[in-house]
Coordinates of C-alpha atoms in Angstrom, one line a residue:
M145 CA -42.9 -42.8 -56.2
G146 CA -44.7 -46.2 -56.9
F147 CA -41.5 -48.1 -56.1
M148 CA -41.0 -46.2 -52.8
G149 CA -44.6 -46.9 -51.9
D150 CA -44.2 -50.6 -52.5
L151 CA -41.0 -50.7 -50.5
W152 CA -42.6 -49.0 -47.5
A153 CA -45.6 -51.4 -47.8
Q154 CA -43.2 -54.4 -47.7
L155 CA -41.3 -53.0 -44.7
G156 CA -44.5 -52.5 -42.9
S157 CA -45.7 -56.0 -43.6
I158 CA -42.4 -57.4 -42.4
M159 CA -42.5 -55.4 -39.2
A160 CA -46.1 -56.5 -38.6
T161 CA -45.2 -60.1 -39.1
I162 CA -42.2 -59.8 -36.6
M163 CA -44.4 -58.2 -34.0
F164 CA -47.1 -60.9 -34.4
V165 CA -44.5 -63.7 -34.0
Y166 CA -43.0 -62.0 -30.9
A167 CA -46.5 -61.5 -29.3
M168 CA -47.4 -65.2 -30.0
S169 CA -44.1 -66.4 -28.5
E170 CA -44.6 -64.3 -25.4
K171 CA -48.1 -65.9 -25.0
F172 CA -47.6 -69.6 -25.9
F173 CA -43.8 -70.4 -25.5
P174 CA -42.4 -71.5 -22.2
S175 CA -40.8 -68.7 -20.1
H176 CA -37.2 -70.1 -20.3
L177 CA -37.6 -70.3 -24.1
V178 CA -38.8 -66.7 -24.2
S179 CA -35.8 -65.6 -22.2
Y180 CA -33.4 -67.3 -24.7
L181 CA -35.4 -65.7 -27.5
R182 CA -35.1 -62.3 -26.0
K183 CA -31.4 -62.8 -25.4
Y184 CA -30.5 -63.7 -29.0
T185 CA -33.0 -61.1 -30.3
H186 CA -31.1 -58.4 -28.5
R187 CA -27.8 -59.7 -29.9
V188 CA -29.1 -59.7 -33.4
S189 CA -30.6 -56.2 -33.0
G190 CA -27.3 -55.0 -31.6
F191 CA -25.7 -55.6 -35.0
V192 CA -28.5 -53.8 -36.8
Y193 CA -29.6 -51.1 -34.4
P194 CA -26.7 -48.5 -34.0
Y195 CA -28.0 -46.6 -31.0
I196 CA -27.4 -47.0 -27.2
Q197 CA -29.9 -46.1 -24.5
I198 CA -29.2 -45.1 -20.9
H199 CA -32.1 -45.0 -18.4
F200 CA -32.3 -42.8 -15.3
H201 CA -35.1 -43.8 -12.9
E202 CA -36.8 -41.3 -10.7
F203 CA -36.6 -43.6 -7.6
T204 CA -33.8 -46.0 -6.7
G205 CA -32.9 -48.4 -3.9
E206 CA -35.1 -50.5 -1.6
R207 CA -36.5 -47.4 0.1
L208 CA -37.3 -45.8 -3.2
K209 CA -35.3 -42.7 -2.5
R210 CA -35.6 -40.0 -5.2
S211 CA -32.5 -40.2 -7.4
E212 CA -30.3 -37.2 -7.2
A213 CA -29.1 -37.8 -10.8
Y214 CA -32.7 -37.9 -12.1
T215 CA -33.5 -34.6 -10.3
T216 CA -30.3 -32.9 -11.6
I217 CA -30.8 -34.1 -15.2
Q218 CA -34.4 -33.0 -15.1
T219 CA -33.2 -29.5 -14.0
Y220 CA -30.8 -29.4 -16.9
L221 CA -33.4 -30.4 -19.4
S222 CA -36.0 -28.0 -18.0
A223 CA -33.8 -25.1 -19.2
N224 CA -34.4 -26.3 -22.8
S225 CA -37.8 -27.9 -22.5
S226 CA -39.8 -24.8 -22.9
Q227 CA -38.0 -24.0 -26.1
R228 CA -38.0 -27.4 -27.8
A229 CA -40.6 -29.7 -26.3
R230 CA -44.1 -29.6 -27.8
S231 CA -45.8 -30.9 -24.7
L232 CA -44.9 -29.5 -21.3
K233 CA -45.9 -30.0 -17.7
A234 CA -45.8 -27.4 -14.9
E235 CA -44.6 -28.3 -11.4
V236 CA -44.3 -26.3 -8.2
V237 CA -40.8 -26.5 -6.9
K238 CA -40.1 -25.8 -3.3
D239 CA -37.3 -23.4 -2.2
S240 CA -36.9 -22.0 -5.8
Q241 CA -36.9 -18.4 -7.0
T242 CA -39.1 -19.7 -9.9
P243 CA -41.7 -21.8 -8.1
L244 CA -43.5 -22.8 -11.3
V245 CA -41.1 -24.9 -13.5
L246 CA -41.8 -26.2 -16.9
S247 CA -40.5 -29.6 -17.9
M248 CA -41.1 -32.3 -20.5
A249 CA -44.4 -34.0 -20.3
D250 CA -44.6 -37.8 -20.1
N251 CA -43.6 -39.6 -23.3
E252 CA -42.2 -36.4 -24.8
E253 CA -38.8 -36.2 -26.5
I254 CA -36.3 -33.3 -27.1
T255 CA -32.9 -33.2 -28.8
D256 CA -29.6 -31.9 -27.4
E257 CA -26.2 -31.4 -28.9
F258 CA -22.7 -31.7 -27.4
Q259 CA -19.5 -31.1 -29.3
G260 CA -21.3 -31.6 -32.6
V261 CA -23.0 -34.9 -31.5
K262 CA -26.7 -35.1 -31.6
L263 CA -28.5 -36.8 -28.7
W264 CA -32.1 -37.5 -27.7
W265 CA -33.7 -37.3 -24.3
S266 CA -37.2 -38.7 -23.6
S267 CA -39.4 -38.8 -20.6
N268 CA -41.1 -42.1 -20.1
T269 CA -43.8 -43.5 -17.7
I270 CA -44.6 -47.2 -16.9
Q271 CA -48.0 -48.0 -15.3
L272 CA -47.5 -50.6 -12.6
K273 CA -49.7 -53.7 -12.9
Q274 CA -49.4 -54.9 -9.4
Q275 CA -48.8 -53.1 -6.1
S276 CA -46.6 -55.1 -3.7
F277 CA -46.8 -54.5 0.0
S278 CA -44.1 -52.1 1.3
F279 CA -43.5 -49.9 4.3
Y280 CA -42.5 -47.2 1.9
P281 CA -45.5 -45.9 -0.2
T282 CA -45.0 -46.1 -3.9
S283 CA -46.7 -44.5 -6.9
D284 CA -48.9 -46.3 -9.4
E285 CA -46.5 -45.3 -12.1
K286 CA -42.7 -45.2 -12.5
R287 CA -41.0 -42.4 -14.4
Y288 CA -37.6 -42.5 -16.0
L289 CA -35.5 -40.5 -18.4
T290 CA -33.9 -42.1 -21.4
L291 CA -30.8 -40.9 -23.2
T292 CA -30.3 -42.2 -26.8
F293 CA -27.1 -41.7 -28.8
H294 CA -25.1 -43.4 -31.5
K295 CA -22.8 -46.1 -30.2
R296 CA -19.7 -44.6 -31.9
Y297 CA -19.9 -41.7 -29.3
R298 CA -20.0 -44.0 -26.3
D299 CA -16.7 -42.7 -24.7
L300 CA -17.7 -39.1 -25.3
I301 CA -21.1 -39.4 -23.8
T302 CA -20.2 -41.5 -20.8
G303 CA -16.9 -39.7 -20.1
S304 CA -17.7 -36.0 -20.8
Y305 CA -21.3 -35.4 -21.7
L306 CA -23.0 -36.9 -18.6
K307 CA -20.5 -35.0 -16.3
H308 CA -21.4 -31.8 -18.3
V309 CA -25.1 -32.4 -17.7
L310 CA -24.8 -33.0 -14.0
D311 CA -22.6 -30.0 -13.5
E312 CA -24.9 -27.7 -15.5
G313 CA -27.9 -29.1 -13.7
K314 CA -26.4 -28.4 -10.3
A315 CA -25.4 -24.9 -11.4
I316 CA -28.9 -24.1 -12.6
A317 CA -30.5 -25.5 -9.4
L318 CA -28.0 -23.4 -7.3
K319 CA -28.8 -20.3 -9.3
N320 CA -32.5 -20.7 -9.0
R321 CA -32.6 -21.7 -5.4
Q322 CA -34.2 -19.5 -2.7
L323 CA -31.6 -18.4 -0.1
K324 CA -32.3 -19.2 3.5
L325 CA -31.5 -17.6 6.8
Y326 CA -30.7 -20.1 9.6
T327 CA -30.5 -19.7 13.3
N328 CA -29.4 -22.4 15.8
N329 CA -31.9 -24.1 18.1
P330 CA -31.1 -24.8 21.8
S331 CA -29.7 -28.3 22.2
S332 CA -32.7 -29.3 24.3
S333 CA -34.8 -29.3 21.1
W334 CA -32.4 -31.3 19.0
H335 CA -34.0 -34.7 19.6
G336 CA -37.4 -35.9 18.6
Y337 CA -39.5 -36.3 15.5
K338 CA -38.5 -33.9 12.7
S339 CA -36.2 -32.0 15.2
T340 CA -33.3 -30.0 13.7
K341 CA -30.3 -28.2 15.0
W342 CA -31.1 -25.2 12.7
S343 CA -34.4 -23.4 12.0
H344 CA -34.7 -21.3 8.8
I345 CA -36.8 -18.8 7.0
T346 CA -36.5 -17.4 3.5
F347 CA -33.6 -14.9 3.2
E348 CA -35.0 -11.8 1.5
H349 CA -32.6 -9.1 2.5
P350 CA -32.4 -6.7 -0.5
S351 CA -28.9 -5.4 0.2
T352 CA -26.4 -5.6 -2.7
F353 CA -23.0 -4.2 -3.4
E354 CA -24.6 -1.7 -5.7
T355 CA -26.7 -0.3 -2.8
L356 CA -23.9 -0.6 -0.2
A357 CA -22.7 2.8 1.0
M358 CA -18.9 2.6 1.0
E359 CA -15.9 3.7 -1.0
P360 CA -15.9 2.3 -4.5
K361 CA -12.2 1.3 -4.3
K362 CA -12.8 -0.8 -1.1
K363 CA -16.0 -2.2 -2.5
Q364 CA -14.1 -3.5 -5.6
E365 CA -11.4 -4.9 -3.4
I366 CA -13.9 -7.0 -1.5
L367 CA -15.7 -8.1 -4.6
K368 CA -12.5 -9.4 -6.2
D369 CA -11.6 -11.2 -2.9
L370 CA -15.0 -12.9 -2.9
V371 CA -14.7 -14.0 -6.6
K372 CA -11.2 -15.3 -6.0
F373 CA -12.5 -17.4 -3.0
Q374 CA -15.6 -18.7 -4.9
N375 CA -13.4 -20.0 -7.8
G376 CA -10.6 -21.3 -5.6
K377 CA -11.5 -24.9 -5.0
E378 CA -8.5 -26.3 -6.9
Y379 CA -6.2 -23.6 -5.4
Y380 CA -7.2 -24.4 -1.8
A381 CA -6.7 -28.2 -2.5
K382 CA -3.3 -27.4 -4.0
I383 CA -2.0 -25.5 -0.9
G384 CA -3.6 -28.0 1.5
K385 CA -6.0 -25.7 3.2
A386 CA -9.7 -26.1 4.0
W387 CA -11.9 -24.2 1.4
K388 CA -13.0 -21.4 3.8
R389 CA -12.3 -17.8 4.5
G390 CA -12.7 -15.5 7.5
Y391 CA -13.9 -11.9 7.4
L392 CA -13.8 -9.6 10.4
L393 CA -16.1 -6.6 10.0
Y394 CA -15.4 -3.8 12.6
G395 CA -16.4 -0.3 13.1
P396 CA -18.9 2.0 15.0
P397 CA -22.6 1.0 15.2
G398 CA -24.6 2.0 12.1
T399 CA -21.7 1.6 9.6
G400 CA -23.3 -1.2 7.6
K401 CA -21.9 -4.4 8.9
S402 CA -25.1 -6.4 8.7
S403 CA -25.8 -4.9 5.2
M404 CA -22.4 -6.0 4.1
I405 CA -23.1 -9.6 5.2
A406 CA -26.4 -9.6 3.3
A407 CA -24.7 -8.1 0.2
M408 CA -22.1 -10.9 0.3
A409 CA -24.8 -13.6 0.5
N410 CA -26.7 -12.1 -2.4
F411 CA -23.6 -11.8 -4.5
L412 CA -22.3 -15.3 -3.9
N413 CA -25.8 -16.9 -3.7
Y414 CA -24.9 -18.4 -0.3
D415 CA -27.2 -19.3 2.6
V416 CA -26.6 -17.5 5.9
Y417 CA -26.2 -19.2 9.3
D418 CA -26.6 -16.7 12.1
L419 CA -24.9 -18.5 15.0
E420 CA -26.1 -17.4 18.5
L421 CA -23.2 -18.4 20.8
T422 CA -25.1 -17.9 24.0
A423 CA -27.5 -20.7 23.0
V424 CA -24.6 -23.1 22.7
K425 CA -23.9 -25.0 25.9
E426 CA -20.5 -26.4 25.2
N427 CA -17.7 -26.9 22.6
T428 CA -19.1 -30.3 21.4
E429 CA -22.4 -28.7 20.5
L430 CA -20.5 -26.0 18.6
R431 CA -18.8 -28.7 16.5
K432 CA -22.1 -30.5 15.9
L433 CA -23.7 -27.2 14.6
L434 CA -20.7 -26.8 12.3
I435 CA -21.1 -30.3 10.8
D436 CA -24.8 -29.6 10.2
T437 CA -24.1 -26.6 8.0
T438 CA -24.0 -26.9 4.2
S439 CA -21.4 -25.8 1.8
K440 CA -21.9 -22.5 -0.1
S441 CA -22.9 -20.8 3.1
I442 CA -21.9 -17.8 5.3
I443 CA -21.6 -18.5 9.1
V444 CA -22.1 -15.3 11.0
I445 CA -21.4 -14.4 14.7
E446 CA -22.5 -10.8 15.2
D447 CA -21.2 -8.6 18.0
I448 CA -18.8 -11.4 19.0
D449 CA -17.3 -9.2 21.8
C450 CA -20.8 -9.3 23.5
S451 CA -21.7 -12.9 22.7
L452 CA -19.4 -14.5 25.3
D453 CA -16.7 -13.3 27.7
L454 CA -14.0 -14.9 25.6
T455 CA -11.3 -12.5 26.6
G456 CA -11.8 -13.1 30.3
Q457 CA -11.9 -16.9 30.4
R458 CA -8.1 -17.3 30.6
K459 CA -8.0 -15.7 34.0
K460 CA -11.4 -17.0 35.2
K461 CA -10.0 -20.1 36.9
E462 CA -7.6 -18.1 39.0
E463 CA -10.3 -15.7 40.1
D464 CA -12.7 -18.6 41.0
D465 CA -10.0 -20.1 43.2
D466 CA -9.6 -16.9 45.1
D467 CA -13.3 -16.5 45.5
D468 CA -13.7 -20.0 47.0
T469 CA -11.8 -18.9 50.1
E470 CA -14.2 -16.1 50.9
M471 CA -17.7 -16.2 52.2
K472 CA -20.3 -15.4 49.5
D473 CA -23.7 -13.8 50.0
P474 CA -26.9 -15.6 48.6
I475 CA -27.3 -13.1 45.7
T476 CA -23.7 -13.8 44.5
K477 CA -24.2 -17.5 44.8
K478 CA -27.4 -17.4 42.8
A479 CA -25.7 -15.3 40.1
E480 CA -22.9 -17.8 39.9
E481 CA -25.3 -20.8 39.6
E482 CA -27.1 -19.1 36.7
E483 CA -23.8 -18.5 35.0
K484 CA -22.8 -22.1 35.3
K485 CA -26.1 -23.0 33.6
G486 CA -25.2 -20.8 30.7
S487 CA -22.8 -21.3 27.8
K488 CA -19.5 -23.1 28.5
V489 CA -18.0 -22.4 25.1
T490 CA -14.4 -21.6 25.5
L491 CA -12.0 -19.5 23.5
S492 CA -10.2 -22.7 22.6
G493 CA -13.4 -24.3 21.4
L494 CA -14.2 -21.3 19.2
L495 CA -10.7 -21.3 17.7
N496 CA -11.0 -25.0 16.8
F497 CA -14.4 -24.2 15.3
I498 CA -12.8 -21.6 13.1
D499 CA -9.7 -23.4 11.8
G500 CA -9.3 -26.7 13.6
I501 CA -9.6 -30.2 12.2
W502 CA -13.4 -30.0 12.3
S503 CA -13.4 -26.8 10.2
A504 CA -12.5 -28.9 7.1
C505 CA -15.6 -31.1 7.3
G506 CA -17.2 -29.1 4.4
G507 CA -16.1 -26.8 1.6
E508 CA -16.9 -23.4 0.4
R509 CA -17.8 -21.7 3.7
I510 CA -17.2 -18.1 4.8
L511 CA -17.0 -17.2 8.5
V512 CA -17.9 -13.6 9.4
F513 CA -17.4 -11.9 12.8
T514 CA -18.6 -8.4 13.5
T515 CA -17.7 -6.2 16.4
N516 CA -18.0 -2.5 17.4
F517 CA -14.9 -2.7 19.6
L518 CA -11.9 -4.4 18.0
D519 CA -9.6 -3.9 21.0
K520 CA -11.9 -6.1 23.2
L521 CA -11.2 -9.3 21.1
D522 CA -8.4 -11.7 21.9
P523 CA -5.6 -11.4 19.4
A524 CA -5.6 -15.2 18.9
L525 CA -9.2 -15.0 17.7
I526 CA -8.7 -12.4 14.9
R527 CA -5.2 -13.2 13.7
R528 CA -4.6 -13.7 10.0
G529 CA -5.4 -17.3 9.0
R530 CA -8.5 -17.2 11.2
M531 CA -10.0 -13.9 10.2
D532 CA -8.2 -13.6 6.9
K533 CA -9.5 -10.3 5.8
H534 CA -10.2 -7.3 8.2
I535 CA -12.7 -4.8 6.8
E536 CA -13.1 -1.5 8.6
L537 CA -16.6 0.0 8.1
S538 CA -16.2 3.6 9.2
Y539 CA -18.2 6.9 9.0
C540 CA -19.9 8.1 5.9
C541 CA -17.6 9.6 3.2
Y542 CA -18.8 11.6 0.2
E543 CA -18.6 8.6 -2.2
A544 CA -20.8 6.6 0.2
F545 CA -23.2 9.6 0.5
K546 CA -23.7 9.6 -3.3
V547 CA -24.7 6.0 -3.3
L548 CA -27.2 6.7 -0.5
A549 CA -28.6 9.8 -2.4
K550 CA -29.1 7.6 -5.5
N551 CA -30.8 4.9 -3.4
Y552 CA -33.1 7.1 -1.3
L553 CA -33.7 10.1 -3.6
D554 CA -32.8 8.8 -7.1
V555 CA -30.4 11.8 -7.7
E556 CA -26.8 11.7 -8.8
S557 CA -26.0 15.4 -8.6
H558 CA -27.4 18.5 -6.9
E559 CA -26.4 22.0 -6.1
L560 CA -26.2 21.1 -2.4
F561 CA -23.8 18.3 -3.0
P562 CA -20.6 20.4 -2.6
K563 CA -21.8 21.7 0.8
I564 CA -22.5 18.2 2.0
E565 CA -19.1 17.0 0.8
K566 CA -17.4 19.8 2.8
L567 CA -19.5 19.0 5.9
L568 CA -18.8 15.2 5.6
G569 CA -15.1 15.9 5.6
E570 CA -15.4 17.9 8.8
T571 CA -18.0 15.7 10.7
N572 CA -18.3 12.0 11.7
M573 CA -21.7 10.6 10.8
T574 CA -22.6 7.0 10.2
P575 CA -24.2 5.9 6.9
A576 CA -27.3 4.8 9.0
D577 CA -27.7 8.4 10.3
V578 CA -27.1 9.9 6.8
A579 CA -29.7 7.5 5.3
E580 CA -32.2 8.4 8.0
N581 CA -31.9 12.1 7.2
L582 CA -32.2 11.5 3.5
M583 CA -35.3 9.4 3.8
P584 CA -38.5 11.4 3.0
K585 CA -40.8 11.6 6.0
S586 CA -43.9 12.6 4.1
I587 CA -45.2 12.8 0.6
D588 CA -44.6 16.5 0.6
E589 CA -40.9 16.3 1.1
E590 CA -38.8 16.7 -2.0
V591 CA -35.1 16.2 -2.8
Q592 CA -34.2 19.8 -1.8
T593 CA -35.9 19.3 1.6
C594 CA -34.2 16.0 2.3
L595 CA -30.8 17.3 1.4
Q596 CA -31.3 20.3 3.5
N597 CA -32.3 18.1 6.4
L598 CA -29.0 16.3 6.1
I599 CA -27.1 19.6 6.0
N600 CA -28.9 20.7 9.2
A601 CA -28.1 17.4 10.9
L602 CA -24.4 17.6 9.8
E603 CA -24.1 21.2 11.0
L604 CA -25.7 20.3 14.3
A605 CA -23.3 17.3 14.7
K606 CA -20.4 19.6 13.9
E607 CA -21.4 22.0 16.6
E608 CA -21.9 19.2 19.1
A609 CA -18.5 17.7 18.2
K610 CA -17.0 21.2 18.6
K611 CA -18.6 21.6 22.1
K612 CA -17.5 18.2 23.1
M613 CA -14.0 18.9 22.0
E614 CA -14.0 22.1 24.0
V615 CA -15.4 20.4 27.1
E616 CA -12.8 17.6 26.7
A617 CA -10.0 20.2 26.2
K618 CA -11.2 22.2 29.3
K619 CA -11.4 19.0 31.3
K620 CA -7.9 18.0 30.1
A621 CA -6.6 21.4 31.0
E622 CA -8.2 21.3 34.4
E623 CA -6.7 17.8 35.0
E624 CA -3.3 19.0 33.9
E625 CA -3.6 22.1 36.1
A626 CA -4.6 20.0 39.0
Q627 CA -1.7 17.6 38.4
L628 CA 0.7 20.6 38.2
K629 CA -0.7 22.0 41.4
A630 CA -0.4 18.7 43.1
E631 CA 3.2 18.3 42.0
K632 CA 4.0 21.8 43.1
E633 CA 2.4 21.2 46.5
K634 CA 4.3 18.0 46.8
E635 CA 7.6 19.8 45.9
E636 CA 6.9 22.6 48.5
Y637 CA 6.1 20.0 51.1
A638 CA 9.4 18.2 50.3
Q639 CA 11.3 21.4 50.6
E640 CA 9.7 22.3 54.0
E641 CA 10.5 18.8 55.2
V642 CA 14.1 19.2 54.2
K643 CA 14.3 22.6 56.0
A644 CA 12.7 21.1 59.1
N645 CA 15.2 18.2 59.1
G646 CA 18.1 20.6 58.7
K647 CA 16.9 22.7 61.6
I648 CA 16.6 19.7 63.9
S649 CA 20.0 18.5 62.9
G650 CA 21.6 21.9 63.7
E651 CA 19.9 21.9 67.2
N652 CA 21.3 18.5 67.9
V653 CA 24.8 19.6 67.0
E654 CA 24.6 22.6 69.4
E655 CA 23.3 20.5 72.2
N656 CA 26.1 17.9 71.8
G657 CA 28.7 20.7 71.7
S658 CA 27.5 22.3 75.0
N659 CA 27.6 18.9 76.7
H660 CA 31.3 18.6 75.9

């Protein structure tokens, strides 16, 4: 013990002497001599000191822009900081699901391990002595992260570990980010201070695939398709296609098209861009909006059959040419002037937006169109390759009802379920109507009451459908009877006409014979 104590005392004395000599040299030696001294000191220490350090500064460049690498590494380290660091600092992070994030405090150090190699991360701060003039405000201190590792692992750290840290940091940030719902601004407000093409709010729609009322088999099919797309970066690059996919959701109103979009966004953790086509003046604006969207997003055009008259634009020019030759009243002229001021987005422009050259200006995007009337859309708009997957959202089936019963009443079975299953097989009712009947309207309503309300609504809908069918059948029978009657009258008229022509012909023959 005495020997070890003497050894440490000698080492301490040597280190103190070295530090004293270094301090004196810094103070009294000329600057060029000090620079040479530092240069050769680093060389000598390189033979003795076996570790390498890499520094990542918080701000870089002339404009002191916050370093993306620093932010990503800090996100990666924050996942382990609360478990390993002794001193922590709490920061409020904007647009995150966890607004209060814990990270290493200044001058704190934590360890990390990668493929059996031990590394050290430290958070450092430098107090600035002088503040130089700059148009870009700076802080009184500079922060940076330092990575320390043994020099024998240089290739592993610089080749694999740093990539691993950046990838993990981006994945953590993506997982913790707060989803946003965007809508496009009119082009008149695109210019000016802090103007943007898209406005956004926090996306807080609670719909998930677990709460979505649809057949389990179809639900699993959609989920597998989404997972395949999300993990398909290398596959899309291999086949030479832009990393995007189109979904067409069609069906009657109230069948859950908007809920499906929200469930897709929550499952993939993608932002949603709700594109209002009527606010887009021309095709060039449409392209600019596309460029301004981010990857990992869903671009939605709801009720596309109502957004623009895309199906009628091919014949529009011919109709306008015909109308120019006719006199138009003032009301018609005013209506046409208002129409000219509106959107000039063409079908061709929309097709290029979906799968033209500009559609490849970003990766990992999903385009979703919704419509209540599939037959109103131009076939070129919804062909495979543009809208890759067509999903029909139809009336409520029994499996979908069970999901709604679980969501709204927290029941998985009941004695009234068989009767409801029978009625759903005989009646068309949308999931929205089923949900409305299942929802308790007061604190006194129980499960039995709500289920009975649904049964009553289904029976009423069944009776109305029956009456409607009877009316339609009667109308059809009357139309057929009227058609038969018209055909019969037409046939009788033709026969009378033939007889009349024959009689006239006979009289002419007799007259000609008497003349001879």
